[in-house]
Amino acid sequence: MNLLVTGAAGFIGSAYARMLLRSDAPDAPQVTVLDKLTYAGSVSNLGDLVGGHPRLRFVQGDICDAALVGKLMTEVHQVVHFAAESHVDRSIEEAGDFVRTNVLGTQTLLDAALSHGVERFVHVSTDEVYGSIEHGSWTEDRPLAPNSPYSASKAASDLLALSYHRTHGLDVRITRASNTYGPHQFPEKVIPLFITNLLDGEPVPLYGDGRNVREWLHVEDHCRGVELARARGRPGQVYNLGGGTRLTNRELTERLLDACESDWSMVRHVTDRKGHDLRYSLDCGKARAELGYAPRHDFVPGLAATVAWYRENRDWWEPLKHRRAANGGKARRHRAVKGAAVAVPHAPRERER
Ligand code: NAD
Ligand code: TDX
């Protein structure tokens, strides 16, 4: 079987491709990676596999390029679609690339999959499409109510994918996973940003009052969930993939400070993200019952291993961070705190403990 994996030079897609390529099962797929190599993508995330693995082909290109996508679809049986603009703060600063890649790119892939008779299309989405939930957890039938340009563009792509199932009968399956962490995550998302700042002795920017809650999922569990949806899911269905560990950003920060042998003097309370969602929480009963999905990584050892990976892989993240700093203001109005994307830092409040 030939599988097209989009966005597999990024954080989660590369972990998914590595997982598939580790397998020595006789029916393990041939993997074609299509990735534009934006700021968030790097061939190094695939290690030595590019050019060195007999079942991997890497194609640099844009999912909006209909001619390229059409050609690739003639060569594959199934698609797993990770490629996206993925960082909320960037979408608040400038939404154009989000609409282009996440909406138009997904539609370009769906059209090509349909016209070339691709048998299965897994669309990788996010819990953020549901909006924000103060109490309880979302099931898959919740109406979508996204709040950021990022999540609105993902919701649009989910609905397009479902429309290709309902209108054309294309076998589309959607996963909606919670906040994902692990090695190879670009140091703009909160966990790798805070770890790398702390390892450099730099302060970390905590948005607002830090009471926003996120549900954390290890990247390997995310990838297993996507693979289960591909292999065992049903056409036209949506599957929530949660990690089960729900923490306020203050609680998360506390754990990261401990893991990096640091303290609250390194925390800067900065102006809140615009439209900041208060809480995400997924009900994963459907994925558990239908797919046999359950996360395997506990958060405490998962986070410790992630911190260890960033400690040991400065060569990977230092150039990314310096490039980001050199690019400067596009995604940041203030640079007093590294990574304070749209927030205006102010003096730290009194030490918190
Ligand atoms: P990422 O930003 O690390 O990687 C995105 C990849 O897509 C990069 O390699 C980039 O080069 C590529 N890409 C971007 N635009 C492209 C285009 N036009 N054509 C081809 N390739 C392009 O993202 P990630 O965190 O790995 O997220 C992967 C998917 O999972 C996304 O669809 C995201 O919405 C979803 N998701 C992410 C999380 C999370 O916490 N990171 C949680 C739930 C769902
Ligand atoms: O510097 C920061 N300070 C801070 O307090 C950053 C970057 C974030 N935060 C807060 C905002 C959020 O409440 O931490 C929380 C997590 O922020 P991000 O890492 O930016 O993730 P989030 O906005 O929750 O979105 C992520 O999860 C769902 C991914 O980026 C999305 O791609 C995914 O769909």
XYZ file of C-alpha atoms and ligand atoms in Angstrom:
431
model
C 0.000 0.000 0.000
C 1.226 3.499 -0.888
C 0.431 6.231 1.606
C 0.714 9.985 1.048
C 1.536 11.771 4.314
C 1.333 15.558 4.105
C 3.228 17.774 6.565
C 5.522 14.973 7.703
C 8.527 17.273 8.091
C 6.682 18.906 11.001
C 6.292 17.877 14.623
C 3.488 15.293 14.593
C 3.648 14.224 10.940
C 7.343 13.340 11.247
C 6.629 11.232 14.355
C 3.877 9.467 12.401
C 6.177 8.780 9.427
C 8.935 7.529 11.740
C 6.411 5.215 13.422
C 5.316 3.734 10.070
C 8.871 3.325 8.842
C 9.985 1.546 12.039
C 7.546 -1.257 11.298
C 8.926 -4.370 9.619
C 5.492 -5.908 9.062
C 5.144 -7.416 5.581
C 2.216 -5.085 4.852
C 4.005 -1.925 6.098
C 3.195 0.894 3.632
C 5.355 2.783 1.178
C 5.346 6.368 2.437
C 5.392 9.467 0.224
C 5.884 12.632 2.253
C 4.657 15.925 0.779
C 5.871 18.962 2.698
C 6.497 22.553 1.705
C 9.218 22.990 4.361
C 7.826 26.171 5.856
C 9.543 27.632 8.929
C 7.923 24.764 10.903
C 9.144 21.914 8.704
C 12.587 20.375 8.526
C 13.880 17.270 6.784
C 16.028 16.745 9.887
C 12.851 15.741 11.741
C 12.928 12.575 9.655
C 16.540 11.911 10.679
C 18.484 9.672 8.327
C 15.341 8.271 6.777
C 15.237 10.665 3.811
C 17.381 9.120 1.116
C 18.181 6.211 3.409
C 14.946 4.280 3.827
C 13.669 2.072 1.014
C 10.003 2.748 1.816
C 10.255 6.570 2.035
C 10.057 9.143 -0.723
C 10.276 12.841 0.177
C 8.672 15.448 -2.084
C 9.082 19.125 -1.298
C 5.949 20.937 -2.416
C 2.794 22.801 -1.544
C -0.540 21.107 -0.849
C -2.143 24.030 -2.747
C -0.285 23.017 -5.936
C -3.079 21.172 -7.760
C -0.832 19.800 -10.525
C 1.678 18.311 -8.086
C -1.001 17.001 -5.747
C -2.910 15.481 -8.689
C 0.206 13.665 -9.887
C 0.955 12.283 -6.417
C -2.622 11.059 -5.993
C -2.228 8.830 -9.053
C 0.573 7.044 -7.212
C -0.968 6.461 -3.768
C -3.857 4.499 -2.283
C -4.523 6.494 0.890
C -3.792 9.918 2.386
C -3.026 11.041 5.934
C -3.170 14.833 5.996
C -1.181 16.632 8.716
C 0.069 19.693 6.773
C -1.176 22.941 8.253
C -0.242 26.297 9.615
C -0.522 25.337 13.276
C 0.361 28.190 15.652
C -2.523 30.208 17.116
C -0.465 33.339 17.853
C 0.721 33.549 14.249
C -2.887 33.288 13.054
C -3.813 36.235 15.255
C -1.045 38.321 13.696
C -1.709 37.275 10.105
C -4.437 34.840 9.018
C -3.815 34.656 5.253
C -1.463 31.648 5.252
C -3.872 29.805 7.553
C -6.793 30.167 5.161
C -4.607 29.345 2.178
C -2.961 26.201 3.543
C -5.578 24.902 5.949
C -8.670 25.584 3.854
C -7.558 25.848 0.221
C -4.810 23.261 0.643
C -7.200 20.748 2.190
C -9.747 21.347 -0.565
C -7.028 20.866 -3.205
C -6.093 17.520 -1.641
C -9.730 16.409 -1.332
C -10.462 17.262 -4.973
C -7.413 15.378 -6.174
C -8.166 12.398 -3.920
C -11.678 12.262 -5.305
C -10.745 12.554 -8.966
C -8.009 9.926 -8.714
C -10.047 7.382 -6.758
C -7.998 7.473 -3.551
C -9.553 4.896 -1.236
C -9.174 6.624 2.152
C -8.422 10.152 3.434
C -7.551 10.788 7.085
C -7.834 14.462 7.991
C -5.870 15.423 11.120
C -7.715 18.084 13.066
C -7.771 19.529 16.562
C -9.908 19.934 19.673
C -9.731 23.714 19.141
C -12.485 23.511 16.515
C -15.015 23.043 19.348
C -14.128 26.417 20.899
C -13.803 26.572 24.674
C -15.644 24.566 27.341
C -15.904 25.684 30.955
C -17.123 22.366 32.413
C -17.360 18.809 31.113
C -15.906 17.442 27.875
C -16.741 17.598 24.186
C -18.129 14.627 22.306
C -17.758 14.481 18.522
C -21.306 15.664 17.871
C -20.737 19.051 19.522
C -21.307 21.924 17.070
C -18.071 23.603 16.026
C -17.481 27.044 17.570
C -13.864 28.006 16.856
C -12.504 31.276 18.210
C -9.104 31.948 16.606
C -8.317 32.320 12.910
C -6.274 29.106 13.265
C -9.136 27.078 14.712
C -11.645 28.662 12.313
C -9.488 27.561 9.380
C -9.226 24.041 10.829
C -13.002 23.922 11.395
C -13.535 25.001 7.788
C -11.265 22.201 6.595
C -13.073 19.637 8.791
C -16.409 20.653 7.320
C -15.033 20.527 3.787
C -13.658 17.044 4.424
C -17.014 15.855 5.777
C -18.788 17.458 2.825
C -16.665 15.390 0.410
C -17.840 12.293 2.257
C -21.491 13.274 2.275
C -21.611 14.736 -1.237
C -19.205 12.493 -3.104
C -18.900 9.402 -0.902
C -15.144 9.896 -0.382
C -13.957 7.790 2.579
C -12.921 10.590 4.922
C -12.045 10.067 8.598
C -11.249 12.932 10.950
C -9.215 12.953 14.149
C -9.476 15.807 16.654
C -6.618 15.589 19.110
C -5.726 17.646 22.142
C -2.554 19.685 22.789
C 0.366 17.520 21.809
C 3.893 17.505 23.252
C 7.131 15.594 22.756
C 10.460 15.814 20.901
C 10.851 17.815 17.662
C 8.135 20.373 18.487
C 9.002 23.806 17.121
C 10.066 26.099 19.997
C 7.135 28.473 19.641
C 4.506 26.228 21.302
C 4.334 26.624 25.052
C 6.157 23.463 26.218
C 9.228 23.643 23.960
C 9.327 27.447 24.233
C 9.387 27.347 28.020
C 11.884 24.469 28.169
C 14.343 26.063 25.756
C 14.065 29.494 27.380
C 14.714 27.967 30.812
C 17.645 25.915 29.511
C 19.093 29.196 28.214
C 18.461 30.965 31.525
C 15.825 33.196 29.866
C 12.429 34.095 31.403
C 9.194 32.552 30.146
C 6.065 34.521 29.117
C 2.897 33.271 30.832
C -0.217 34.705 29.180
C -2.863 36.414 31.317
C -3.599 34.859 34.705
C -2.322 31.429 33.598
C -5.627 29.739 34.506
C -6.359 28.486 30.979
C -6.585 24.707 30.858
C -5.137 22.451 28.159
C -5.346 18.657 27.851
C -1.932 17.159 27.135
C -1.266 14.249 24.771
C 2.081 12.627 23.992
C 2.977 12.807 20.306
C 3.347 9.001 20.050
C -0.166 8.522 21.432
C -1.461 11.109 18.955
C 0.169 9.203 16.093
C -1.188 5.853 17.270
C -4.659 7.367 17.429
C -4.370 8.657 13.860
C -3.168 5.251 12.681
C -6.034 3.501 14.476
C -8.523 5.850 12.786
C -6.896 5.065 9.418
C -6.865 1.317 9.939
C -9.997 0.680 12.014
C -12.169 3.795 11.717
C -15.357 4.167 9.733
C -15.903 6.441 6.716
C -17.388 9.835 7.528
C -16.615 9.561 11.240
C -14.847 11.925 13.625
C -12.696 10.617 16.508
C -11.574 12.662 19.506
C -8.052 11.773 20.699
C -7.311 13.201 24.131
C -4.368 12.723 26.450
C -6.375 12.836 29.679
C -4.025 15.149 31.608
C -5.707 18.529 32.055
C -3.596 21.286 33.570
C -3.819 25.028 33.964
C -0.923 26.827 32.354
C 0.230 27.766 35.861
C 0.353 24.073 36.827
C 2.184 23.257 33.617
C 4.644 26.093 34.234
C 5.276 24.815 37.763
C 6.173 21.375 36.399
C 8.432 22.827 33.715
C 10.218 25.023 36.248
C 10.827 21.954 38.432
C 12.023 19.851 35.500
C 14.440 22.598 34.450
C 15.629 23.262 38.038
C 14.266 26.784 37.923
C 11.717 28.852 39.892
C 8.947 31.443 39.577
C 11.431 34.301 39.366
C 11.839 33.226 35.713
C 8.151 33.736 34.906
C 6.942 36.962 33.277
C 3.207 37.593 33.394
C 2.421 39.104 30.015
C -0.724 40.459 28.414
C -3.182 37.739 27.524
C -3.551 36.233 24.042
C -6.507 37.856 22.239
C -9.612 35.661 22.410
C -7.711 33.159 24.566
C -9.762 29.935 24.927
C -10.266 29.146 28.606
C -10.436 25.377 28.622
C -10.221 22.369 26.301
C -11.384 18.898 27.311
C -12.186 15.909 25.106
C -14.450 12.923 25.683
C -12.641 10.028 23.969
C -15.283 7.350 24.609
C -15.971 6.862 20.911
C -12.300 6.331 19.952
C -11.901 3.969 22.908
C -14.962 1.902 21.985
C -14.531 1.839 18.196
C -10.768 1.974 17.732
C -9.401 0.589 20.994
C -7.655 3.940 21.515
C -6.129 4.781 24.898
C -3.082 6.947 25.543
C -0.105 4.918 26.796
C 2.236 7.693 27.936
C 1.781 9.102 31.429
C 2.342 12.822 31.485
C 4.998 12.914 34.246
C 7.545 10.606 32.576
C 6.503 11.911 29.147
C 7.316 15.478 30.141
C 10.571 14.443 31.845
C 11.672 12.615 28.681
C 10.719 15.640 26.579
C 12.792 17.979 28.759
C 15.687 15.510 28.523
C 15.367 15.452 24.725
C 15.610 19.268 24.506
C 18.590 19.211 26.899
C 20.361 16.704 24.671
C 19.387 18.186 21.306
C 20.454 21.801 21.382
C 21.775 21.326 17.834
C 18.189 20.822 16.715
C 16.487 23.785 18.402
C 19.167 26.472 18.738
C 19.268 27.351 15.014
C 15.456 27.463 14.892
C 15.314 29.841 17.814
C 18.036 32.104 16.486
C 16.414 32.196 13.053
C 13.141 33.119 14.722
C 14.790 35.858 16.739
C 16.538 37.194 13.630
C 13.245 37.268 11.713
C 11.987 39.420 14.509
C 8.760 41.277 14.605
C 6.460 39.558 12.092
C 4.833 37.448 14.754
C 5.851 39.617 17.691
C 5.362 43.190 18.709
C 7.685 42.878 21.689
C 10.804 40.877 22.134
C 11.618 41.635 25.737
C 10.646 38.062 26.549
C 11.657 35.475 23.966
C 8.553 34.003 22.417
C 6.008 36.507 23.740
C 4.198 36.285 20.467
C 1.540 38.953 20.624
C 1.830 39.772 24.257
C 3.199 42.919 25.776
C 5.467 41.985 28.652
C 5.289 44.014 31.816
C 7.190 43.872 35.052
C 6.908 40.543 36.792
C 4.560 40.422 39.729
C 6.048 39.552 43.089
C 7.642 36.120 43.260
C 4.943 33.517 43.457
C 6.546 31.134 45.899
P 3.794 21.796 12.542
O 3.569 23.256 12.396
O 4.891 21.310 13.426
O 4.054 21.138 11.107
C 3.299 21.482 9.985
C 4.002 20.923 8.753
O 3.197 21.230 7.599
C 5.386 21.519 8.515
O 6.317 20.503 8.186
C 5.168 22.452 7.327
O 6.321 22.605 6.514
C 4.043 21.753 6.585
N 3.262 22.678 5.748
C 2.732 23.879 6.129
N 2.110 24.440 5.071
C 2.219 23.577 4.029
C 1.769 23.593 2.685
N 1.071 24.627 2.179
N 2.055 22.540 1.889
C 2.771 21.480 2.370
N 3.234 21.422 3.640
C 2.972 22.448 4.453
O 2.380 21.194 12.984
P 2.053 20.003 13.989
O 2.020 20.529 15.366
O 2.901 18.833 13.643
O 0.539 19.714 13.564
C 0.235 18.763 12.544
C -1.271 18.694 12.398
O -1.861 18.303 13.637
C -1.919 20.021 12.028
O -2.944 19.761 11.090
C -2.495 20.538 13.354
O -3.641 21.335 13.114
C -2.857 19.233 14.036
N -2.847 19.269 15.509
C -1.761 19.742 16.196
C -1.760 19.712 17.592
C -0.591 20.241 18.403
O -0.707 20.349 19.627
N 0.541 20.546 17.801
C -2.864 19.215 18.285
C -3.973 18.741 17.545
C -3.935 18.751 16.158
O 4.326 31.916 25.282
C 3.258 31.349 25.572
N 2.699 31.570 26.796
C 1.525 30.997 27.190
O 1.047 31.232 28.313
C 2.584 30.474 24.654
C 3.164 30.207 23.285
C 1.399 29.912 25.057
N 0.875 30.159 26.284
C -0.400 29.527 26.659
C -1.508 29.697 25.637
C -2.301 28.405 25.746
O -3.270 28.524 26.780
O -0.158 28.113 26.707
C -1.260 27.371 26.183
C -0.768 26.515 25.028
O -0.405 27.393 23.971
P 0.178 26.833 22.582
O 1.331 25.937 22.852
O 0.356 27.987 21.667
O -1.017 25.868 22.112
P -2.563 26.158 21.815
O -2.808 27.568 21.495
O -3.355 25.543 22.937
O -2.747 25.289 20.467
C -2.075 24.019 20.334
O -2.941 22.935 20.576
C -3.894 22.611 19.622
C -1.423 23.843 18.972
O -0.587 24.946 18.709
C -2.427 23.660 17.880
O -1.793 23.384 16.649
C -3.308 22.506 18.239
O -4.344 22.387 17.284
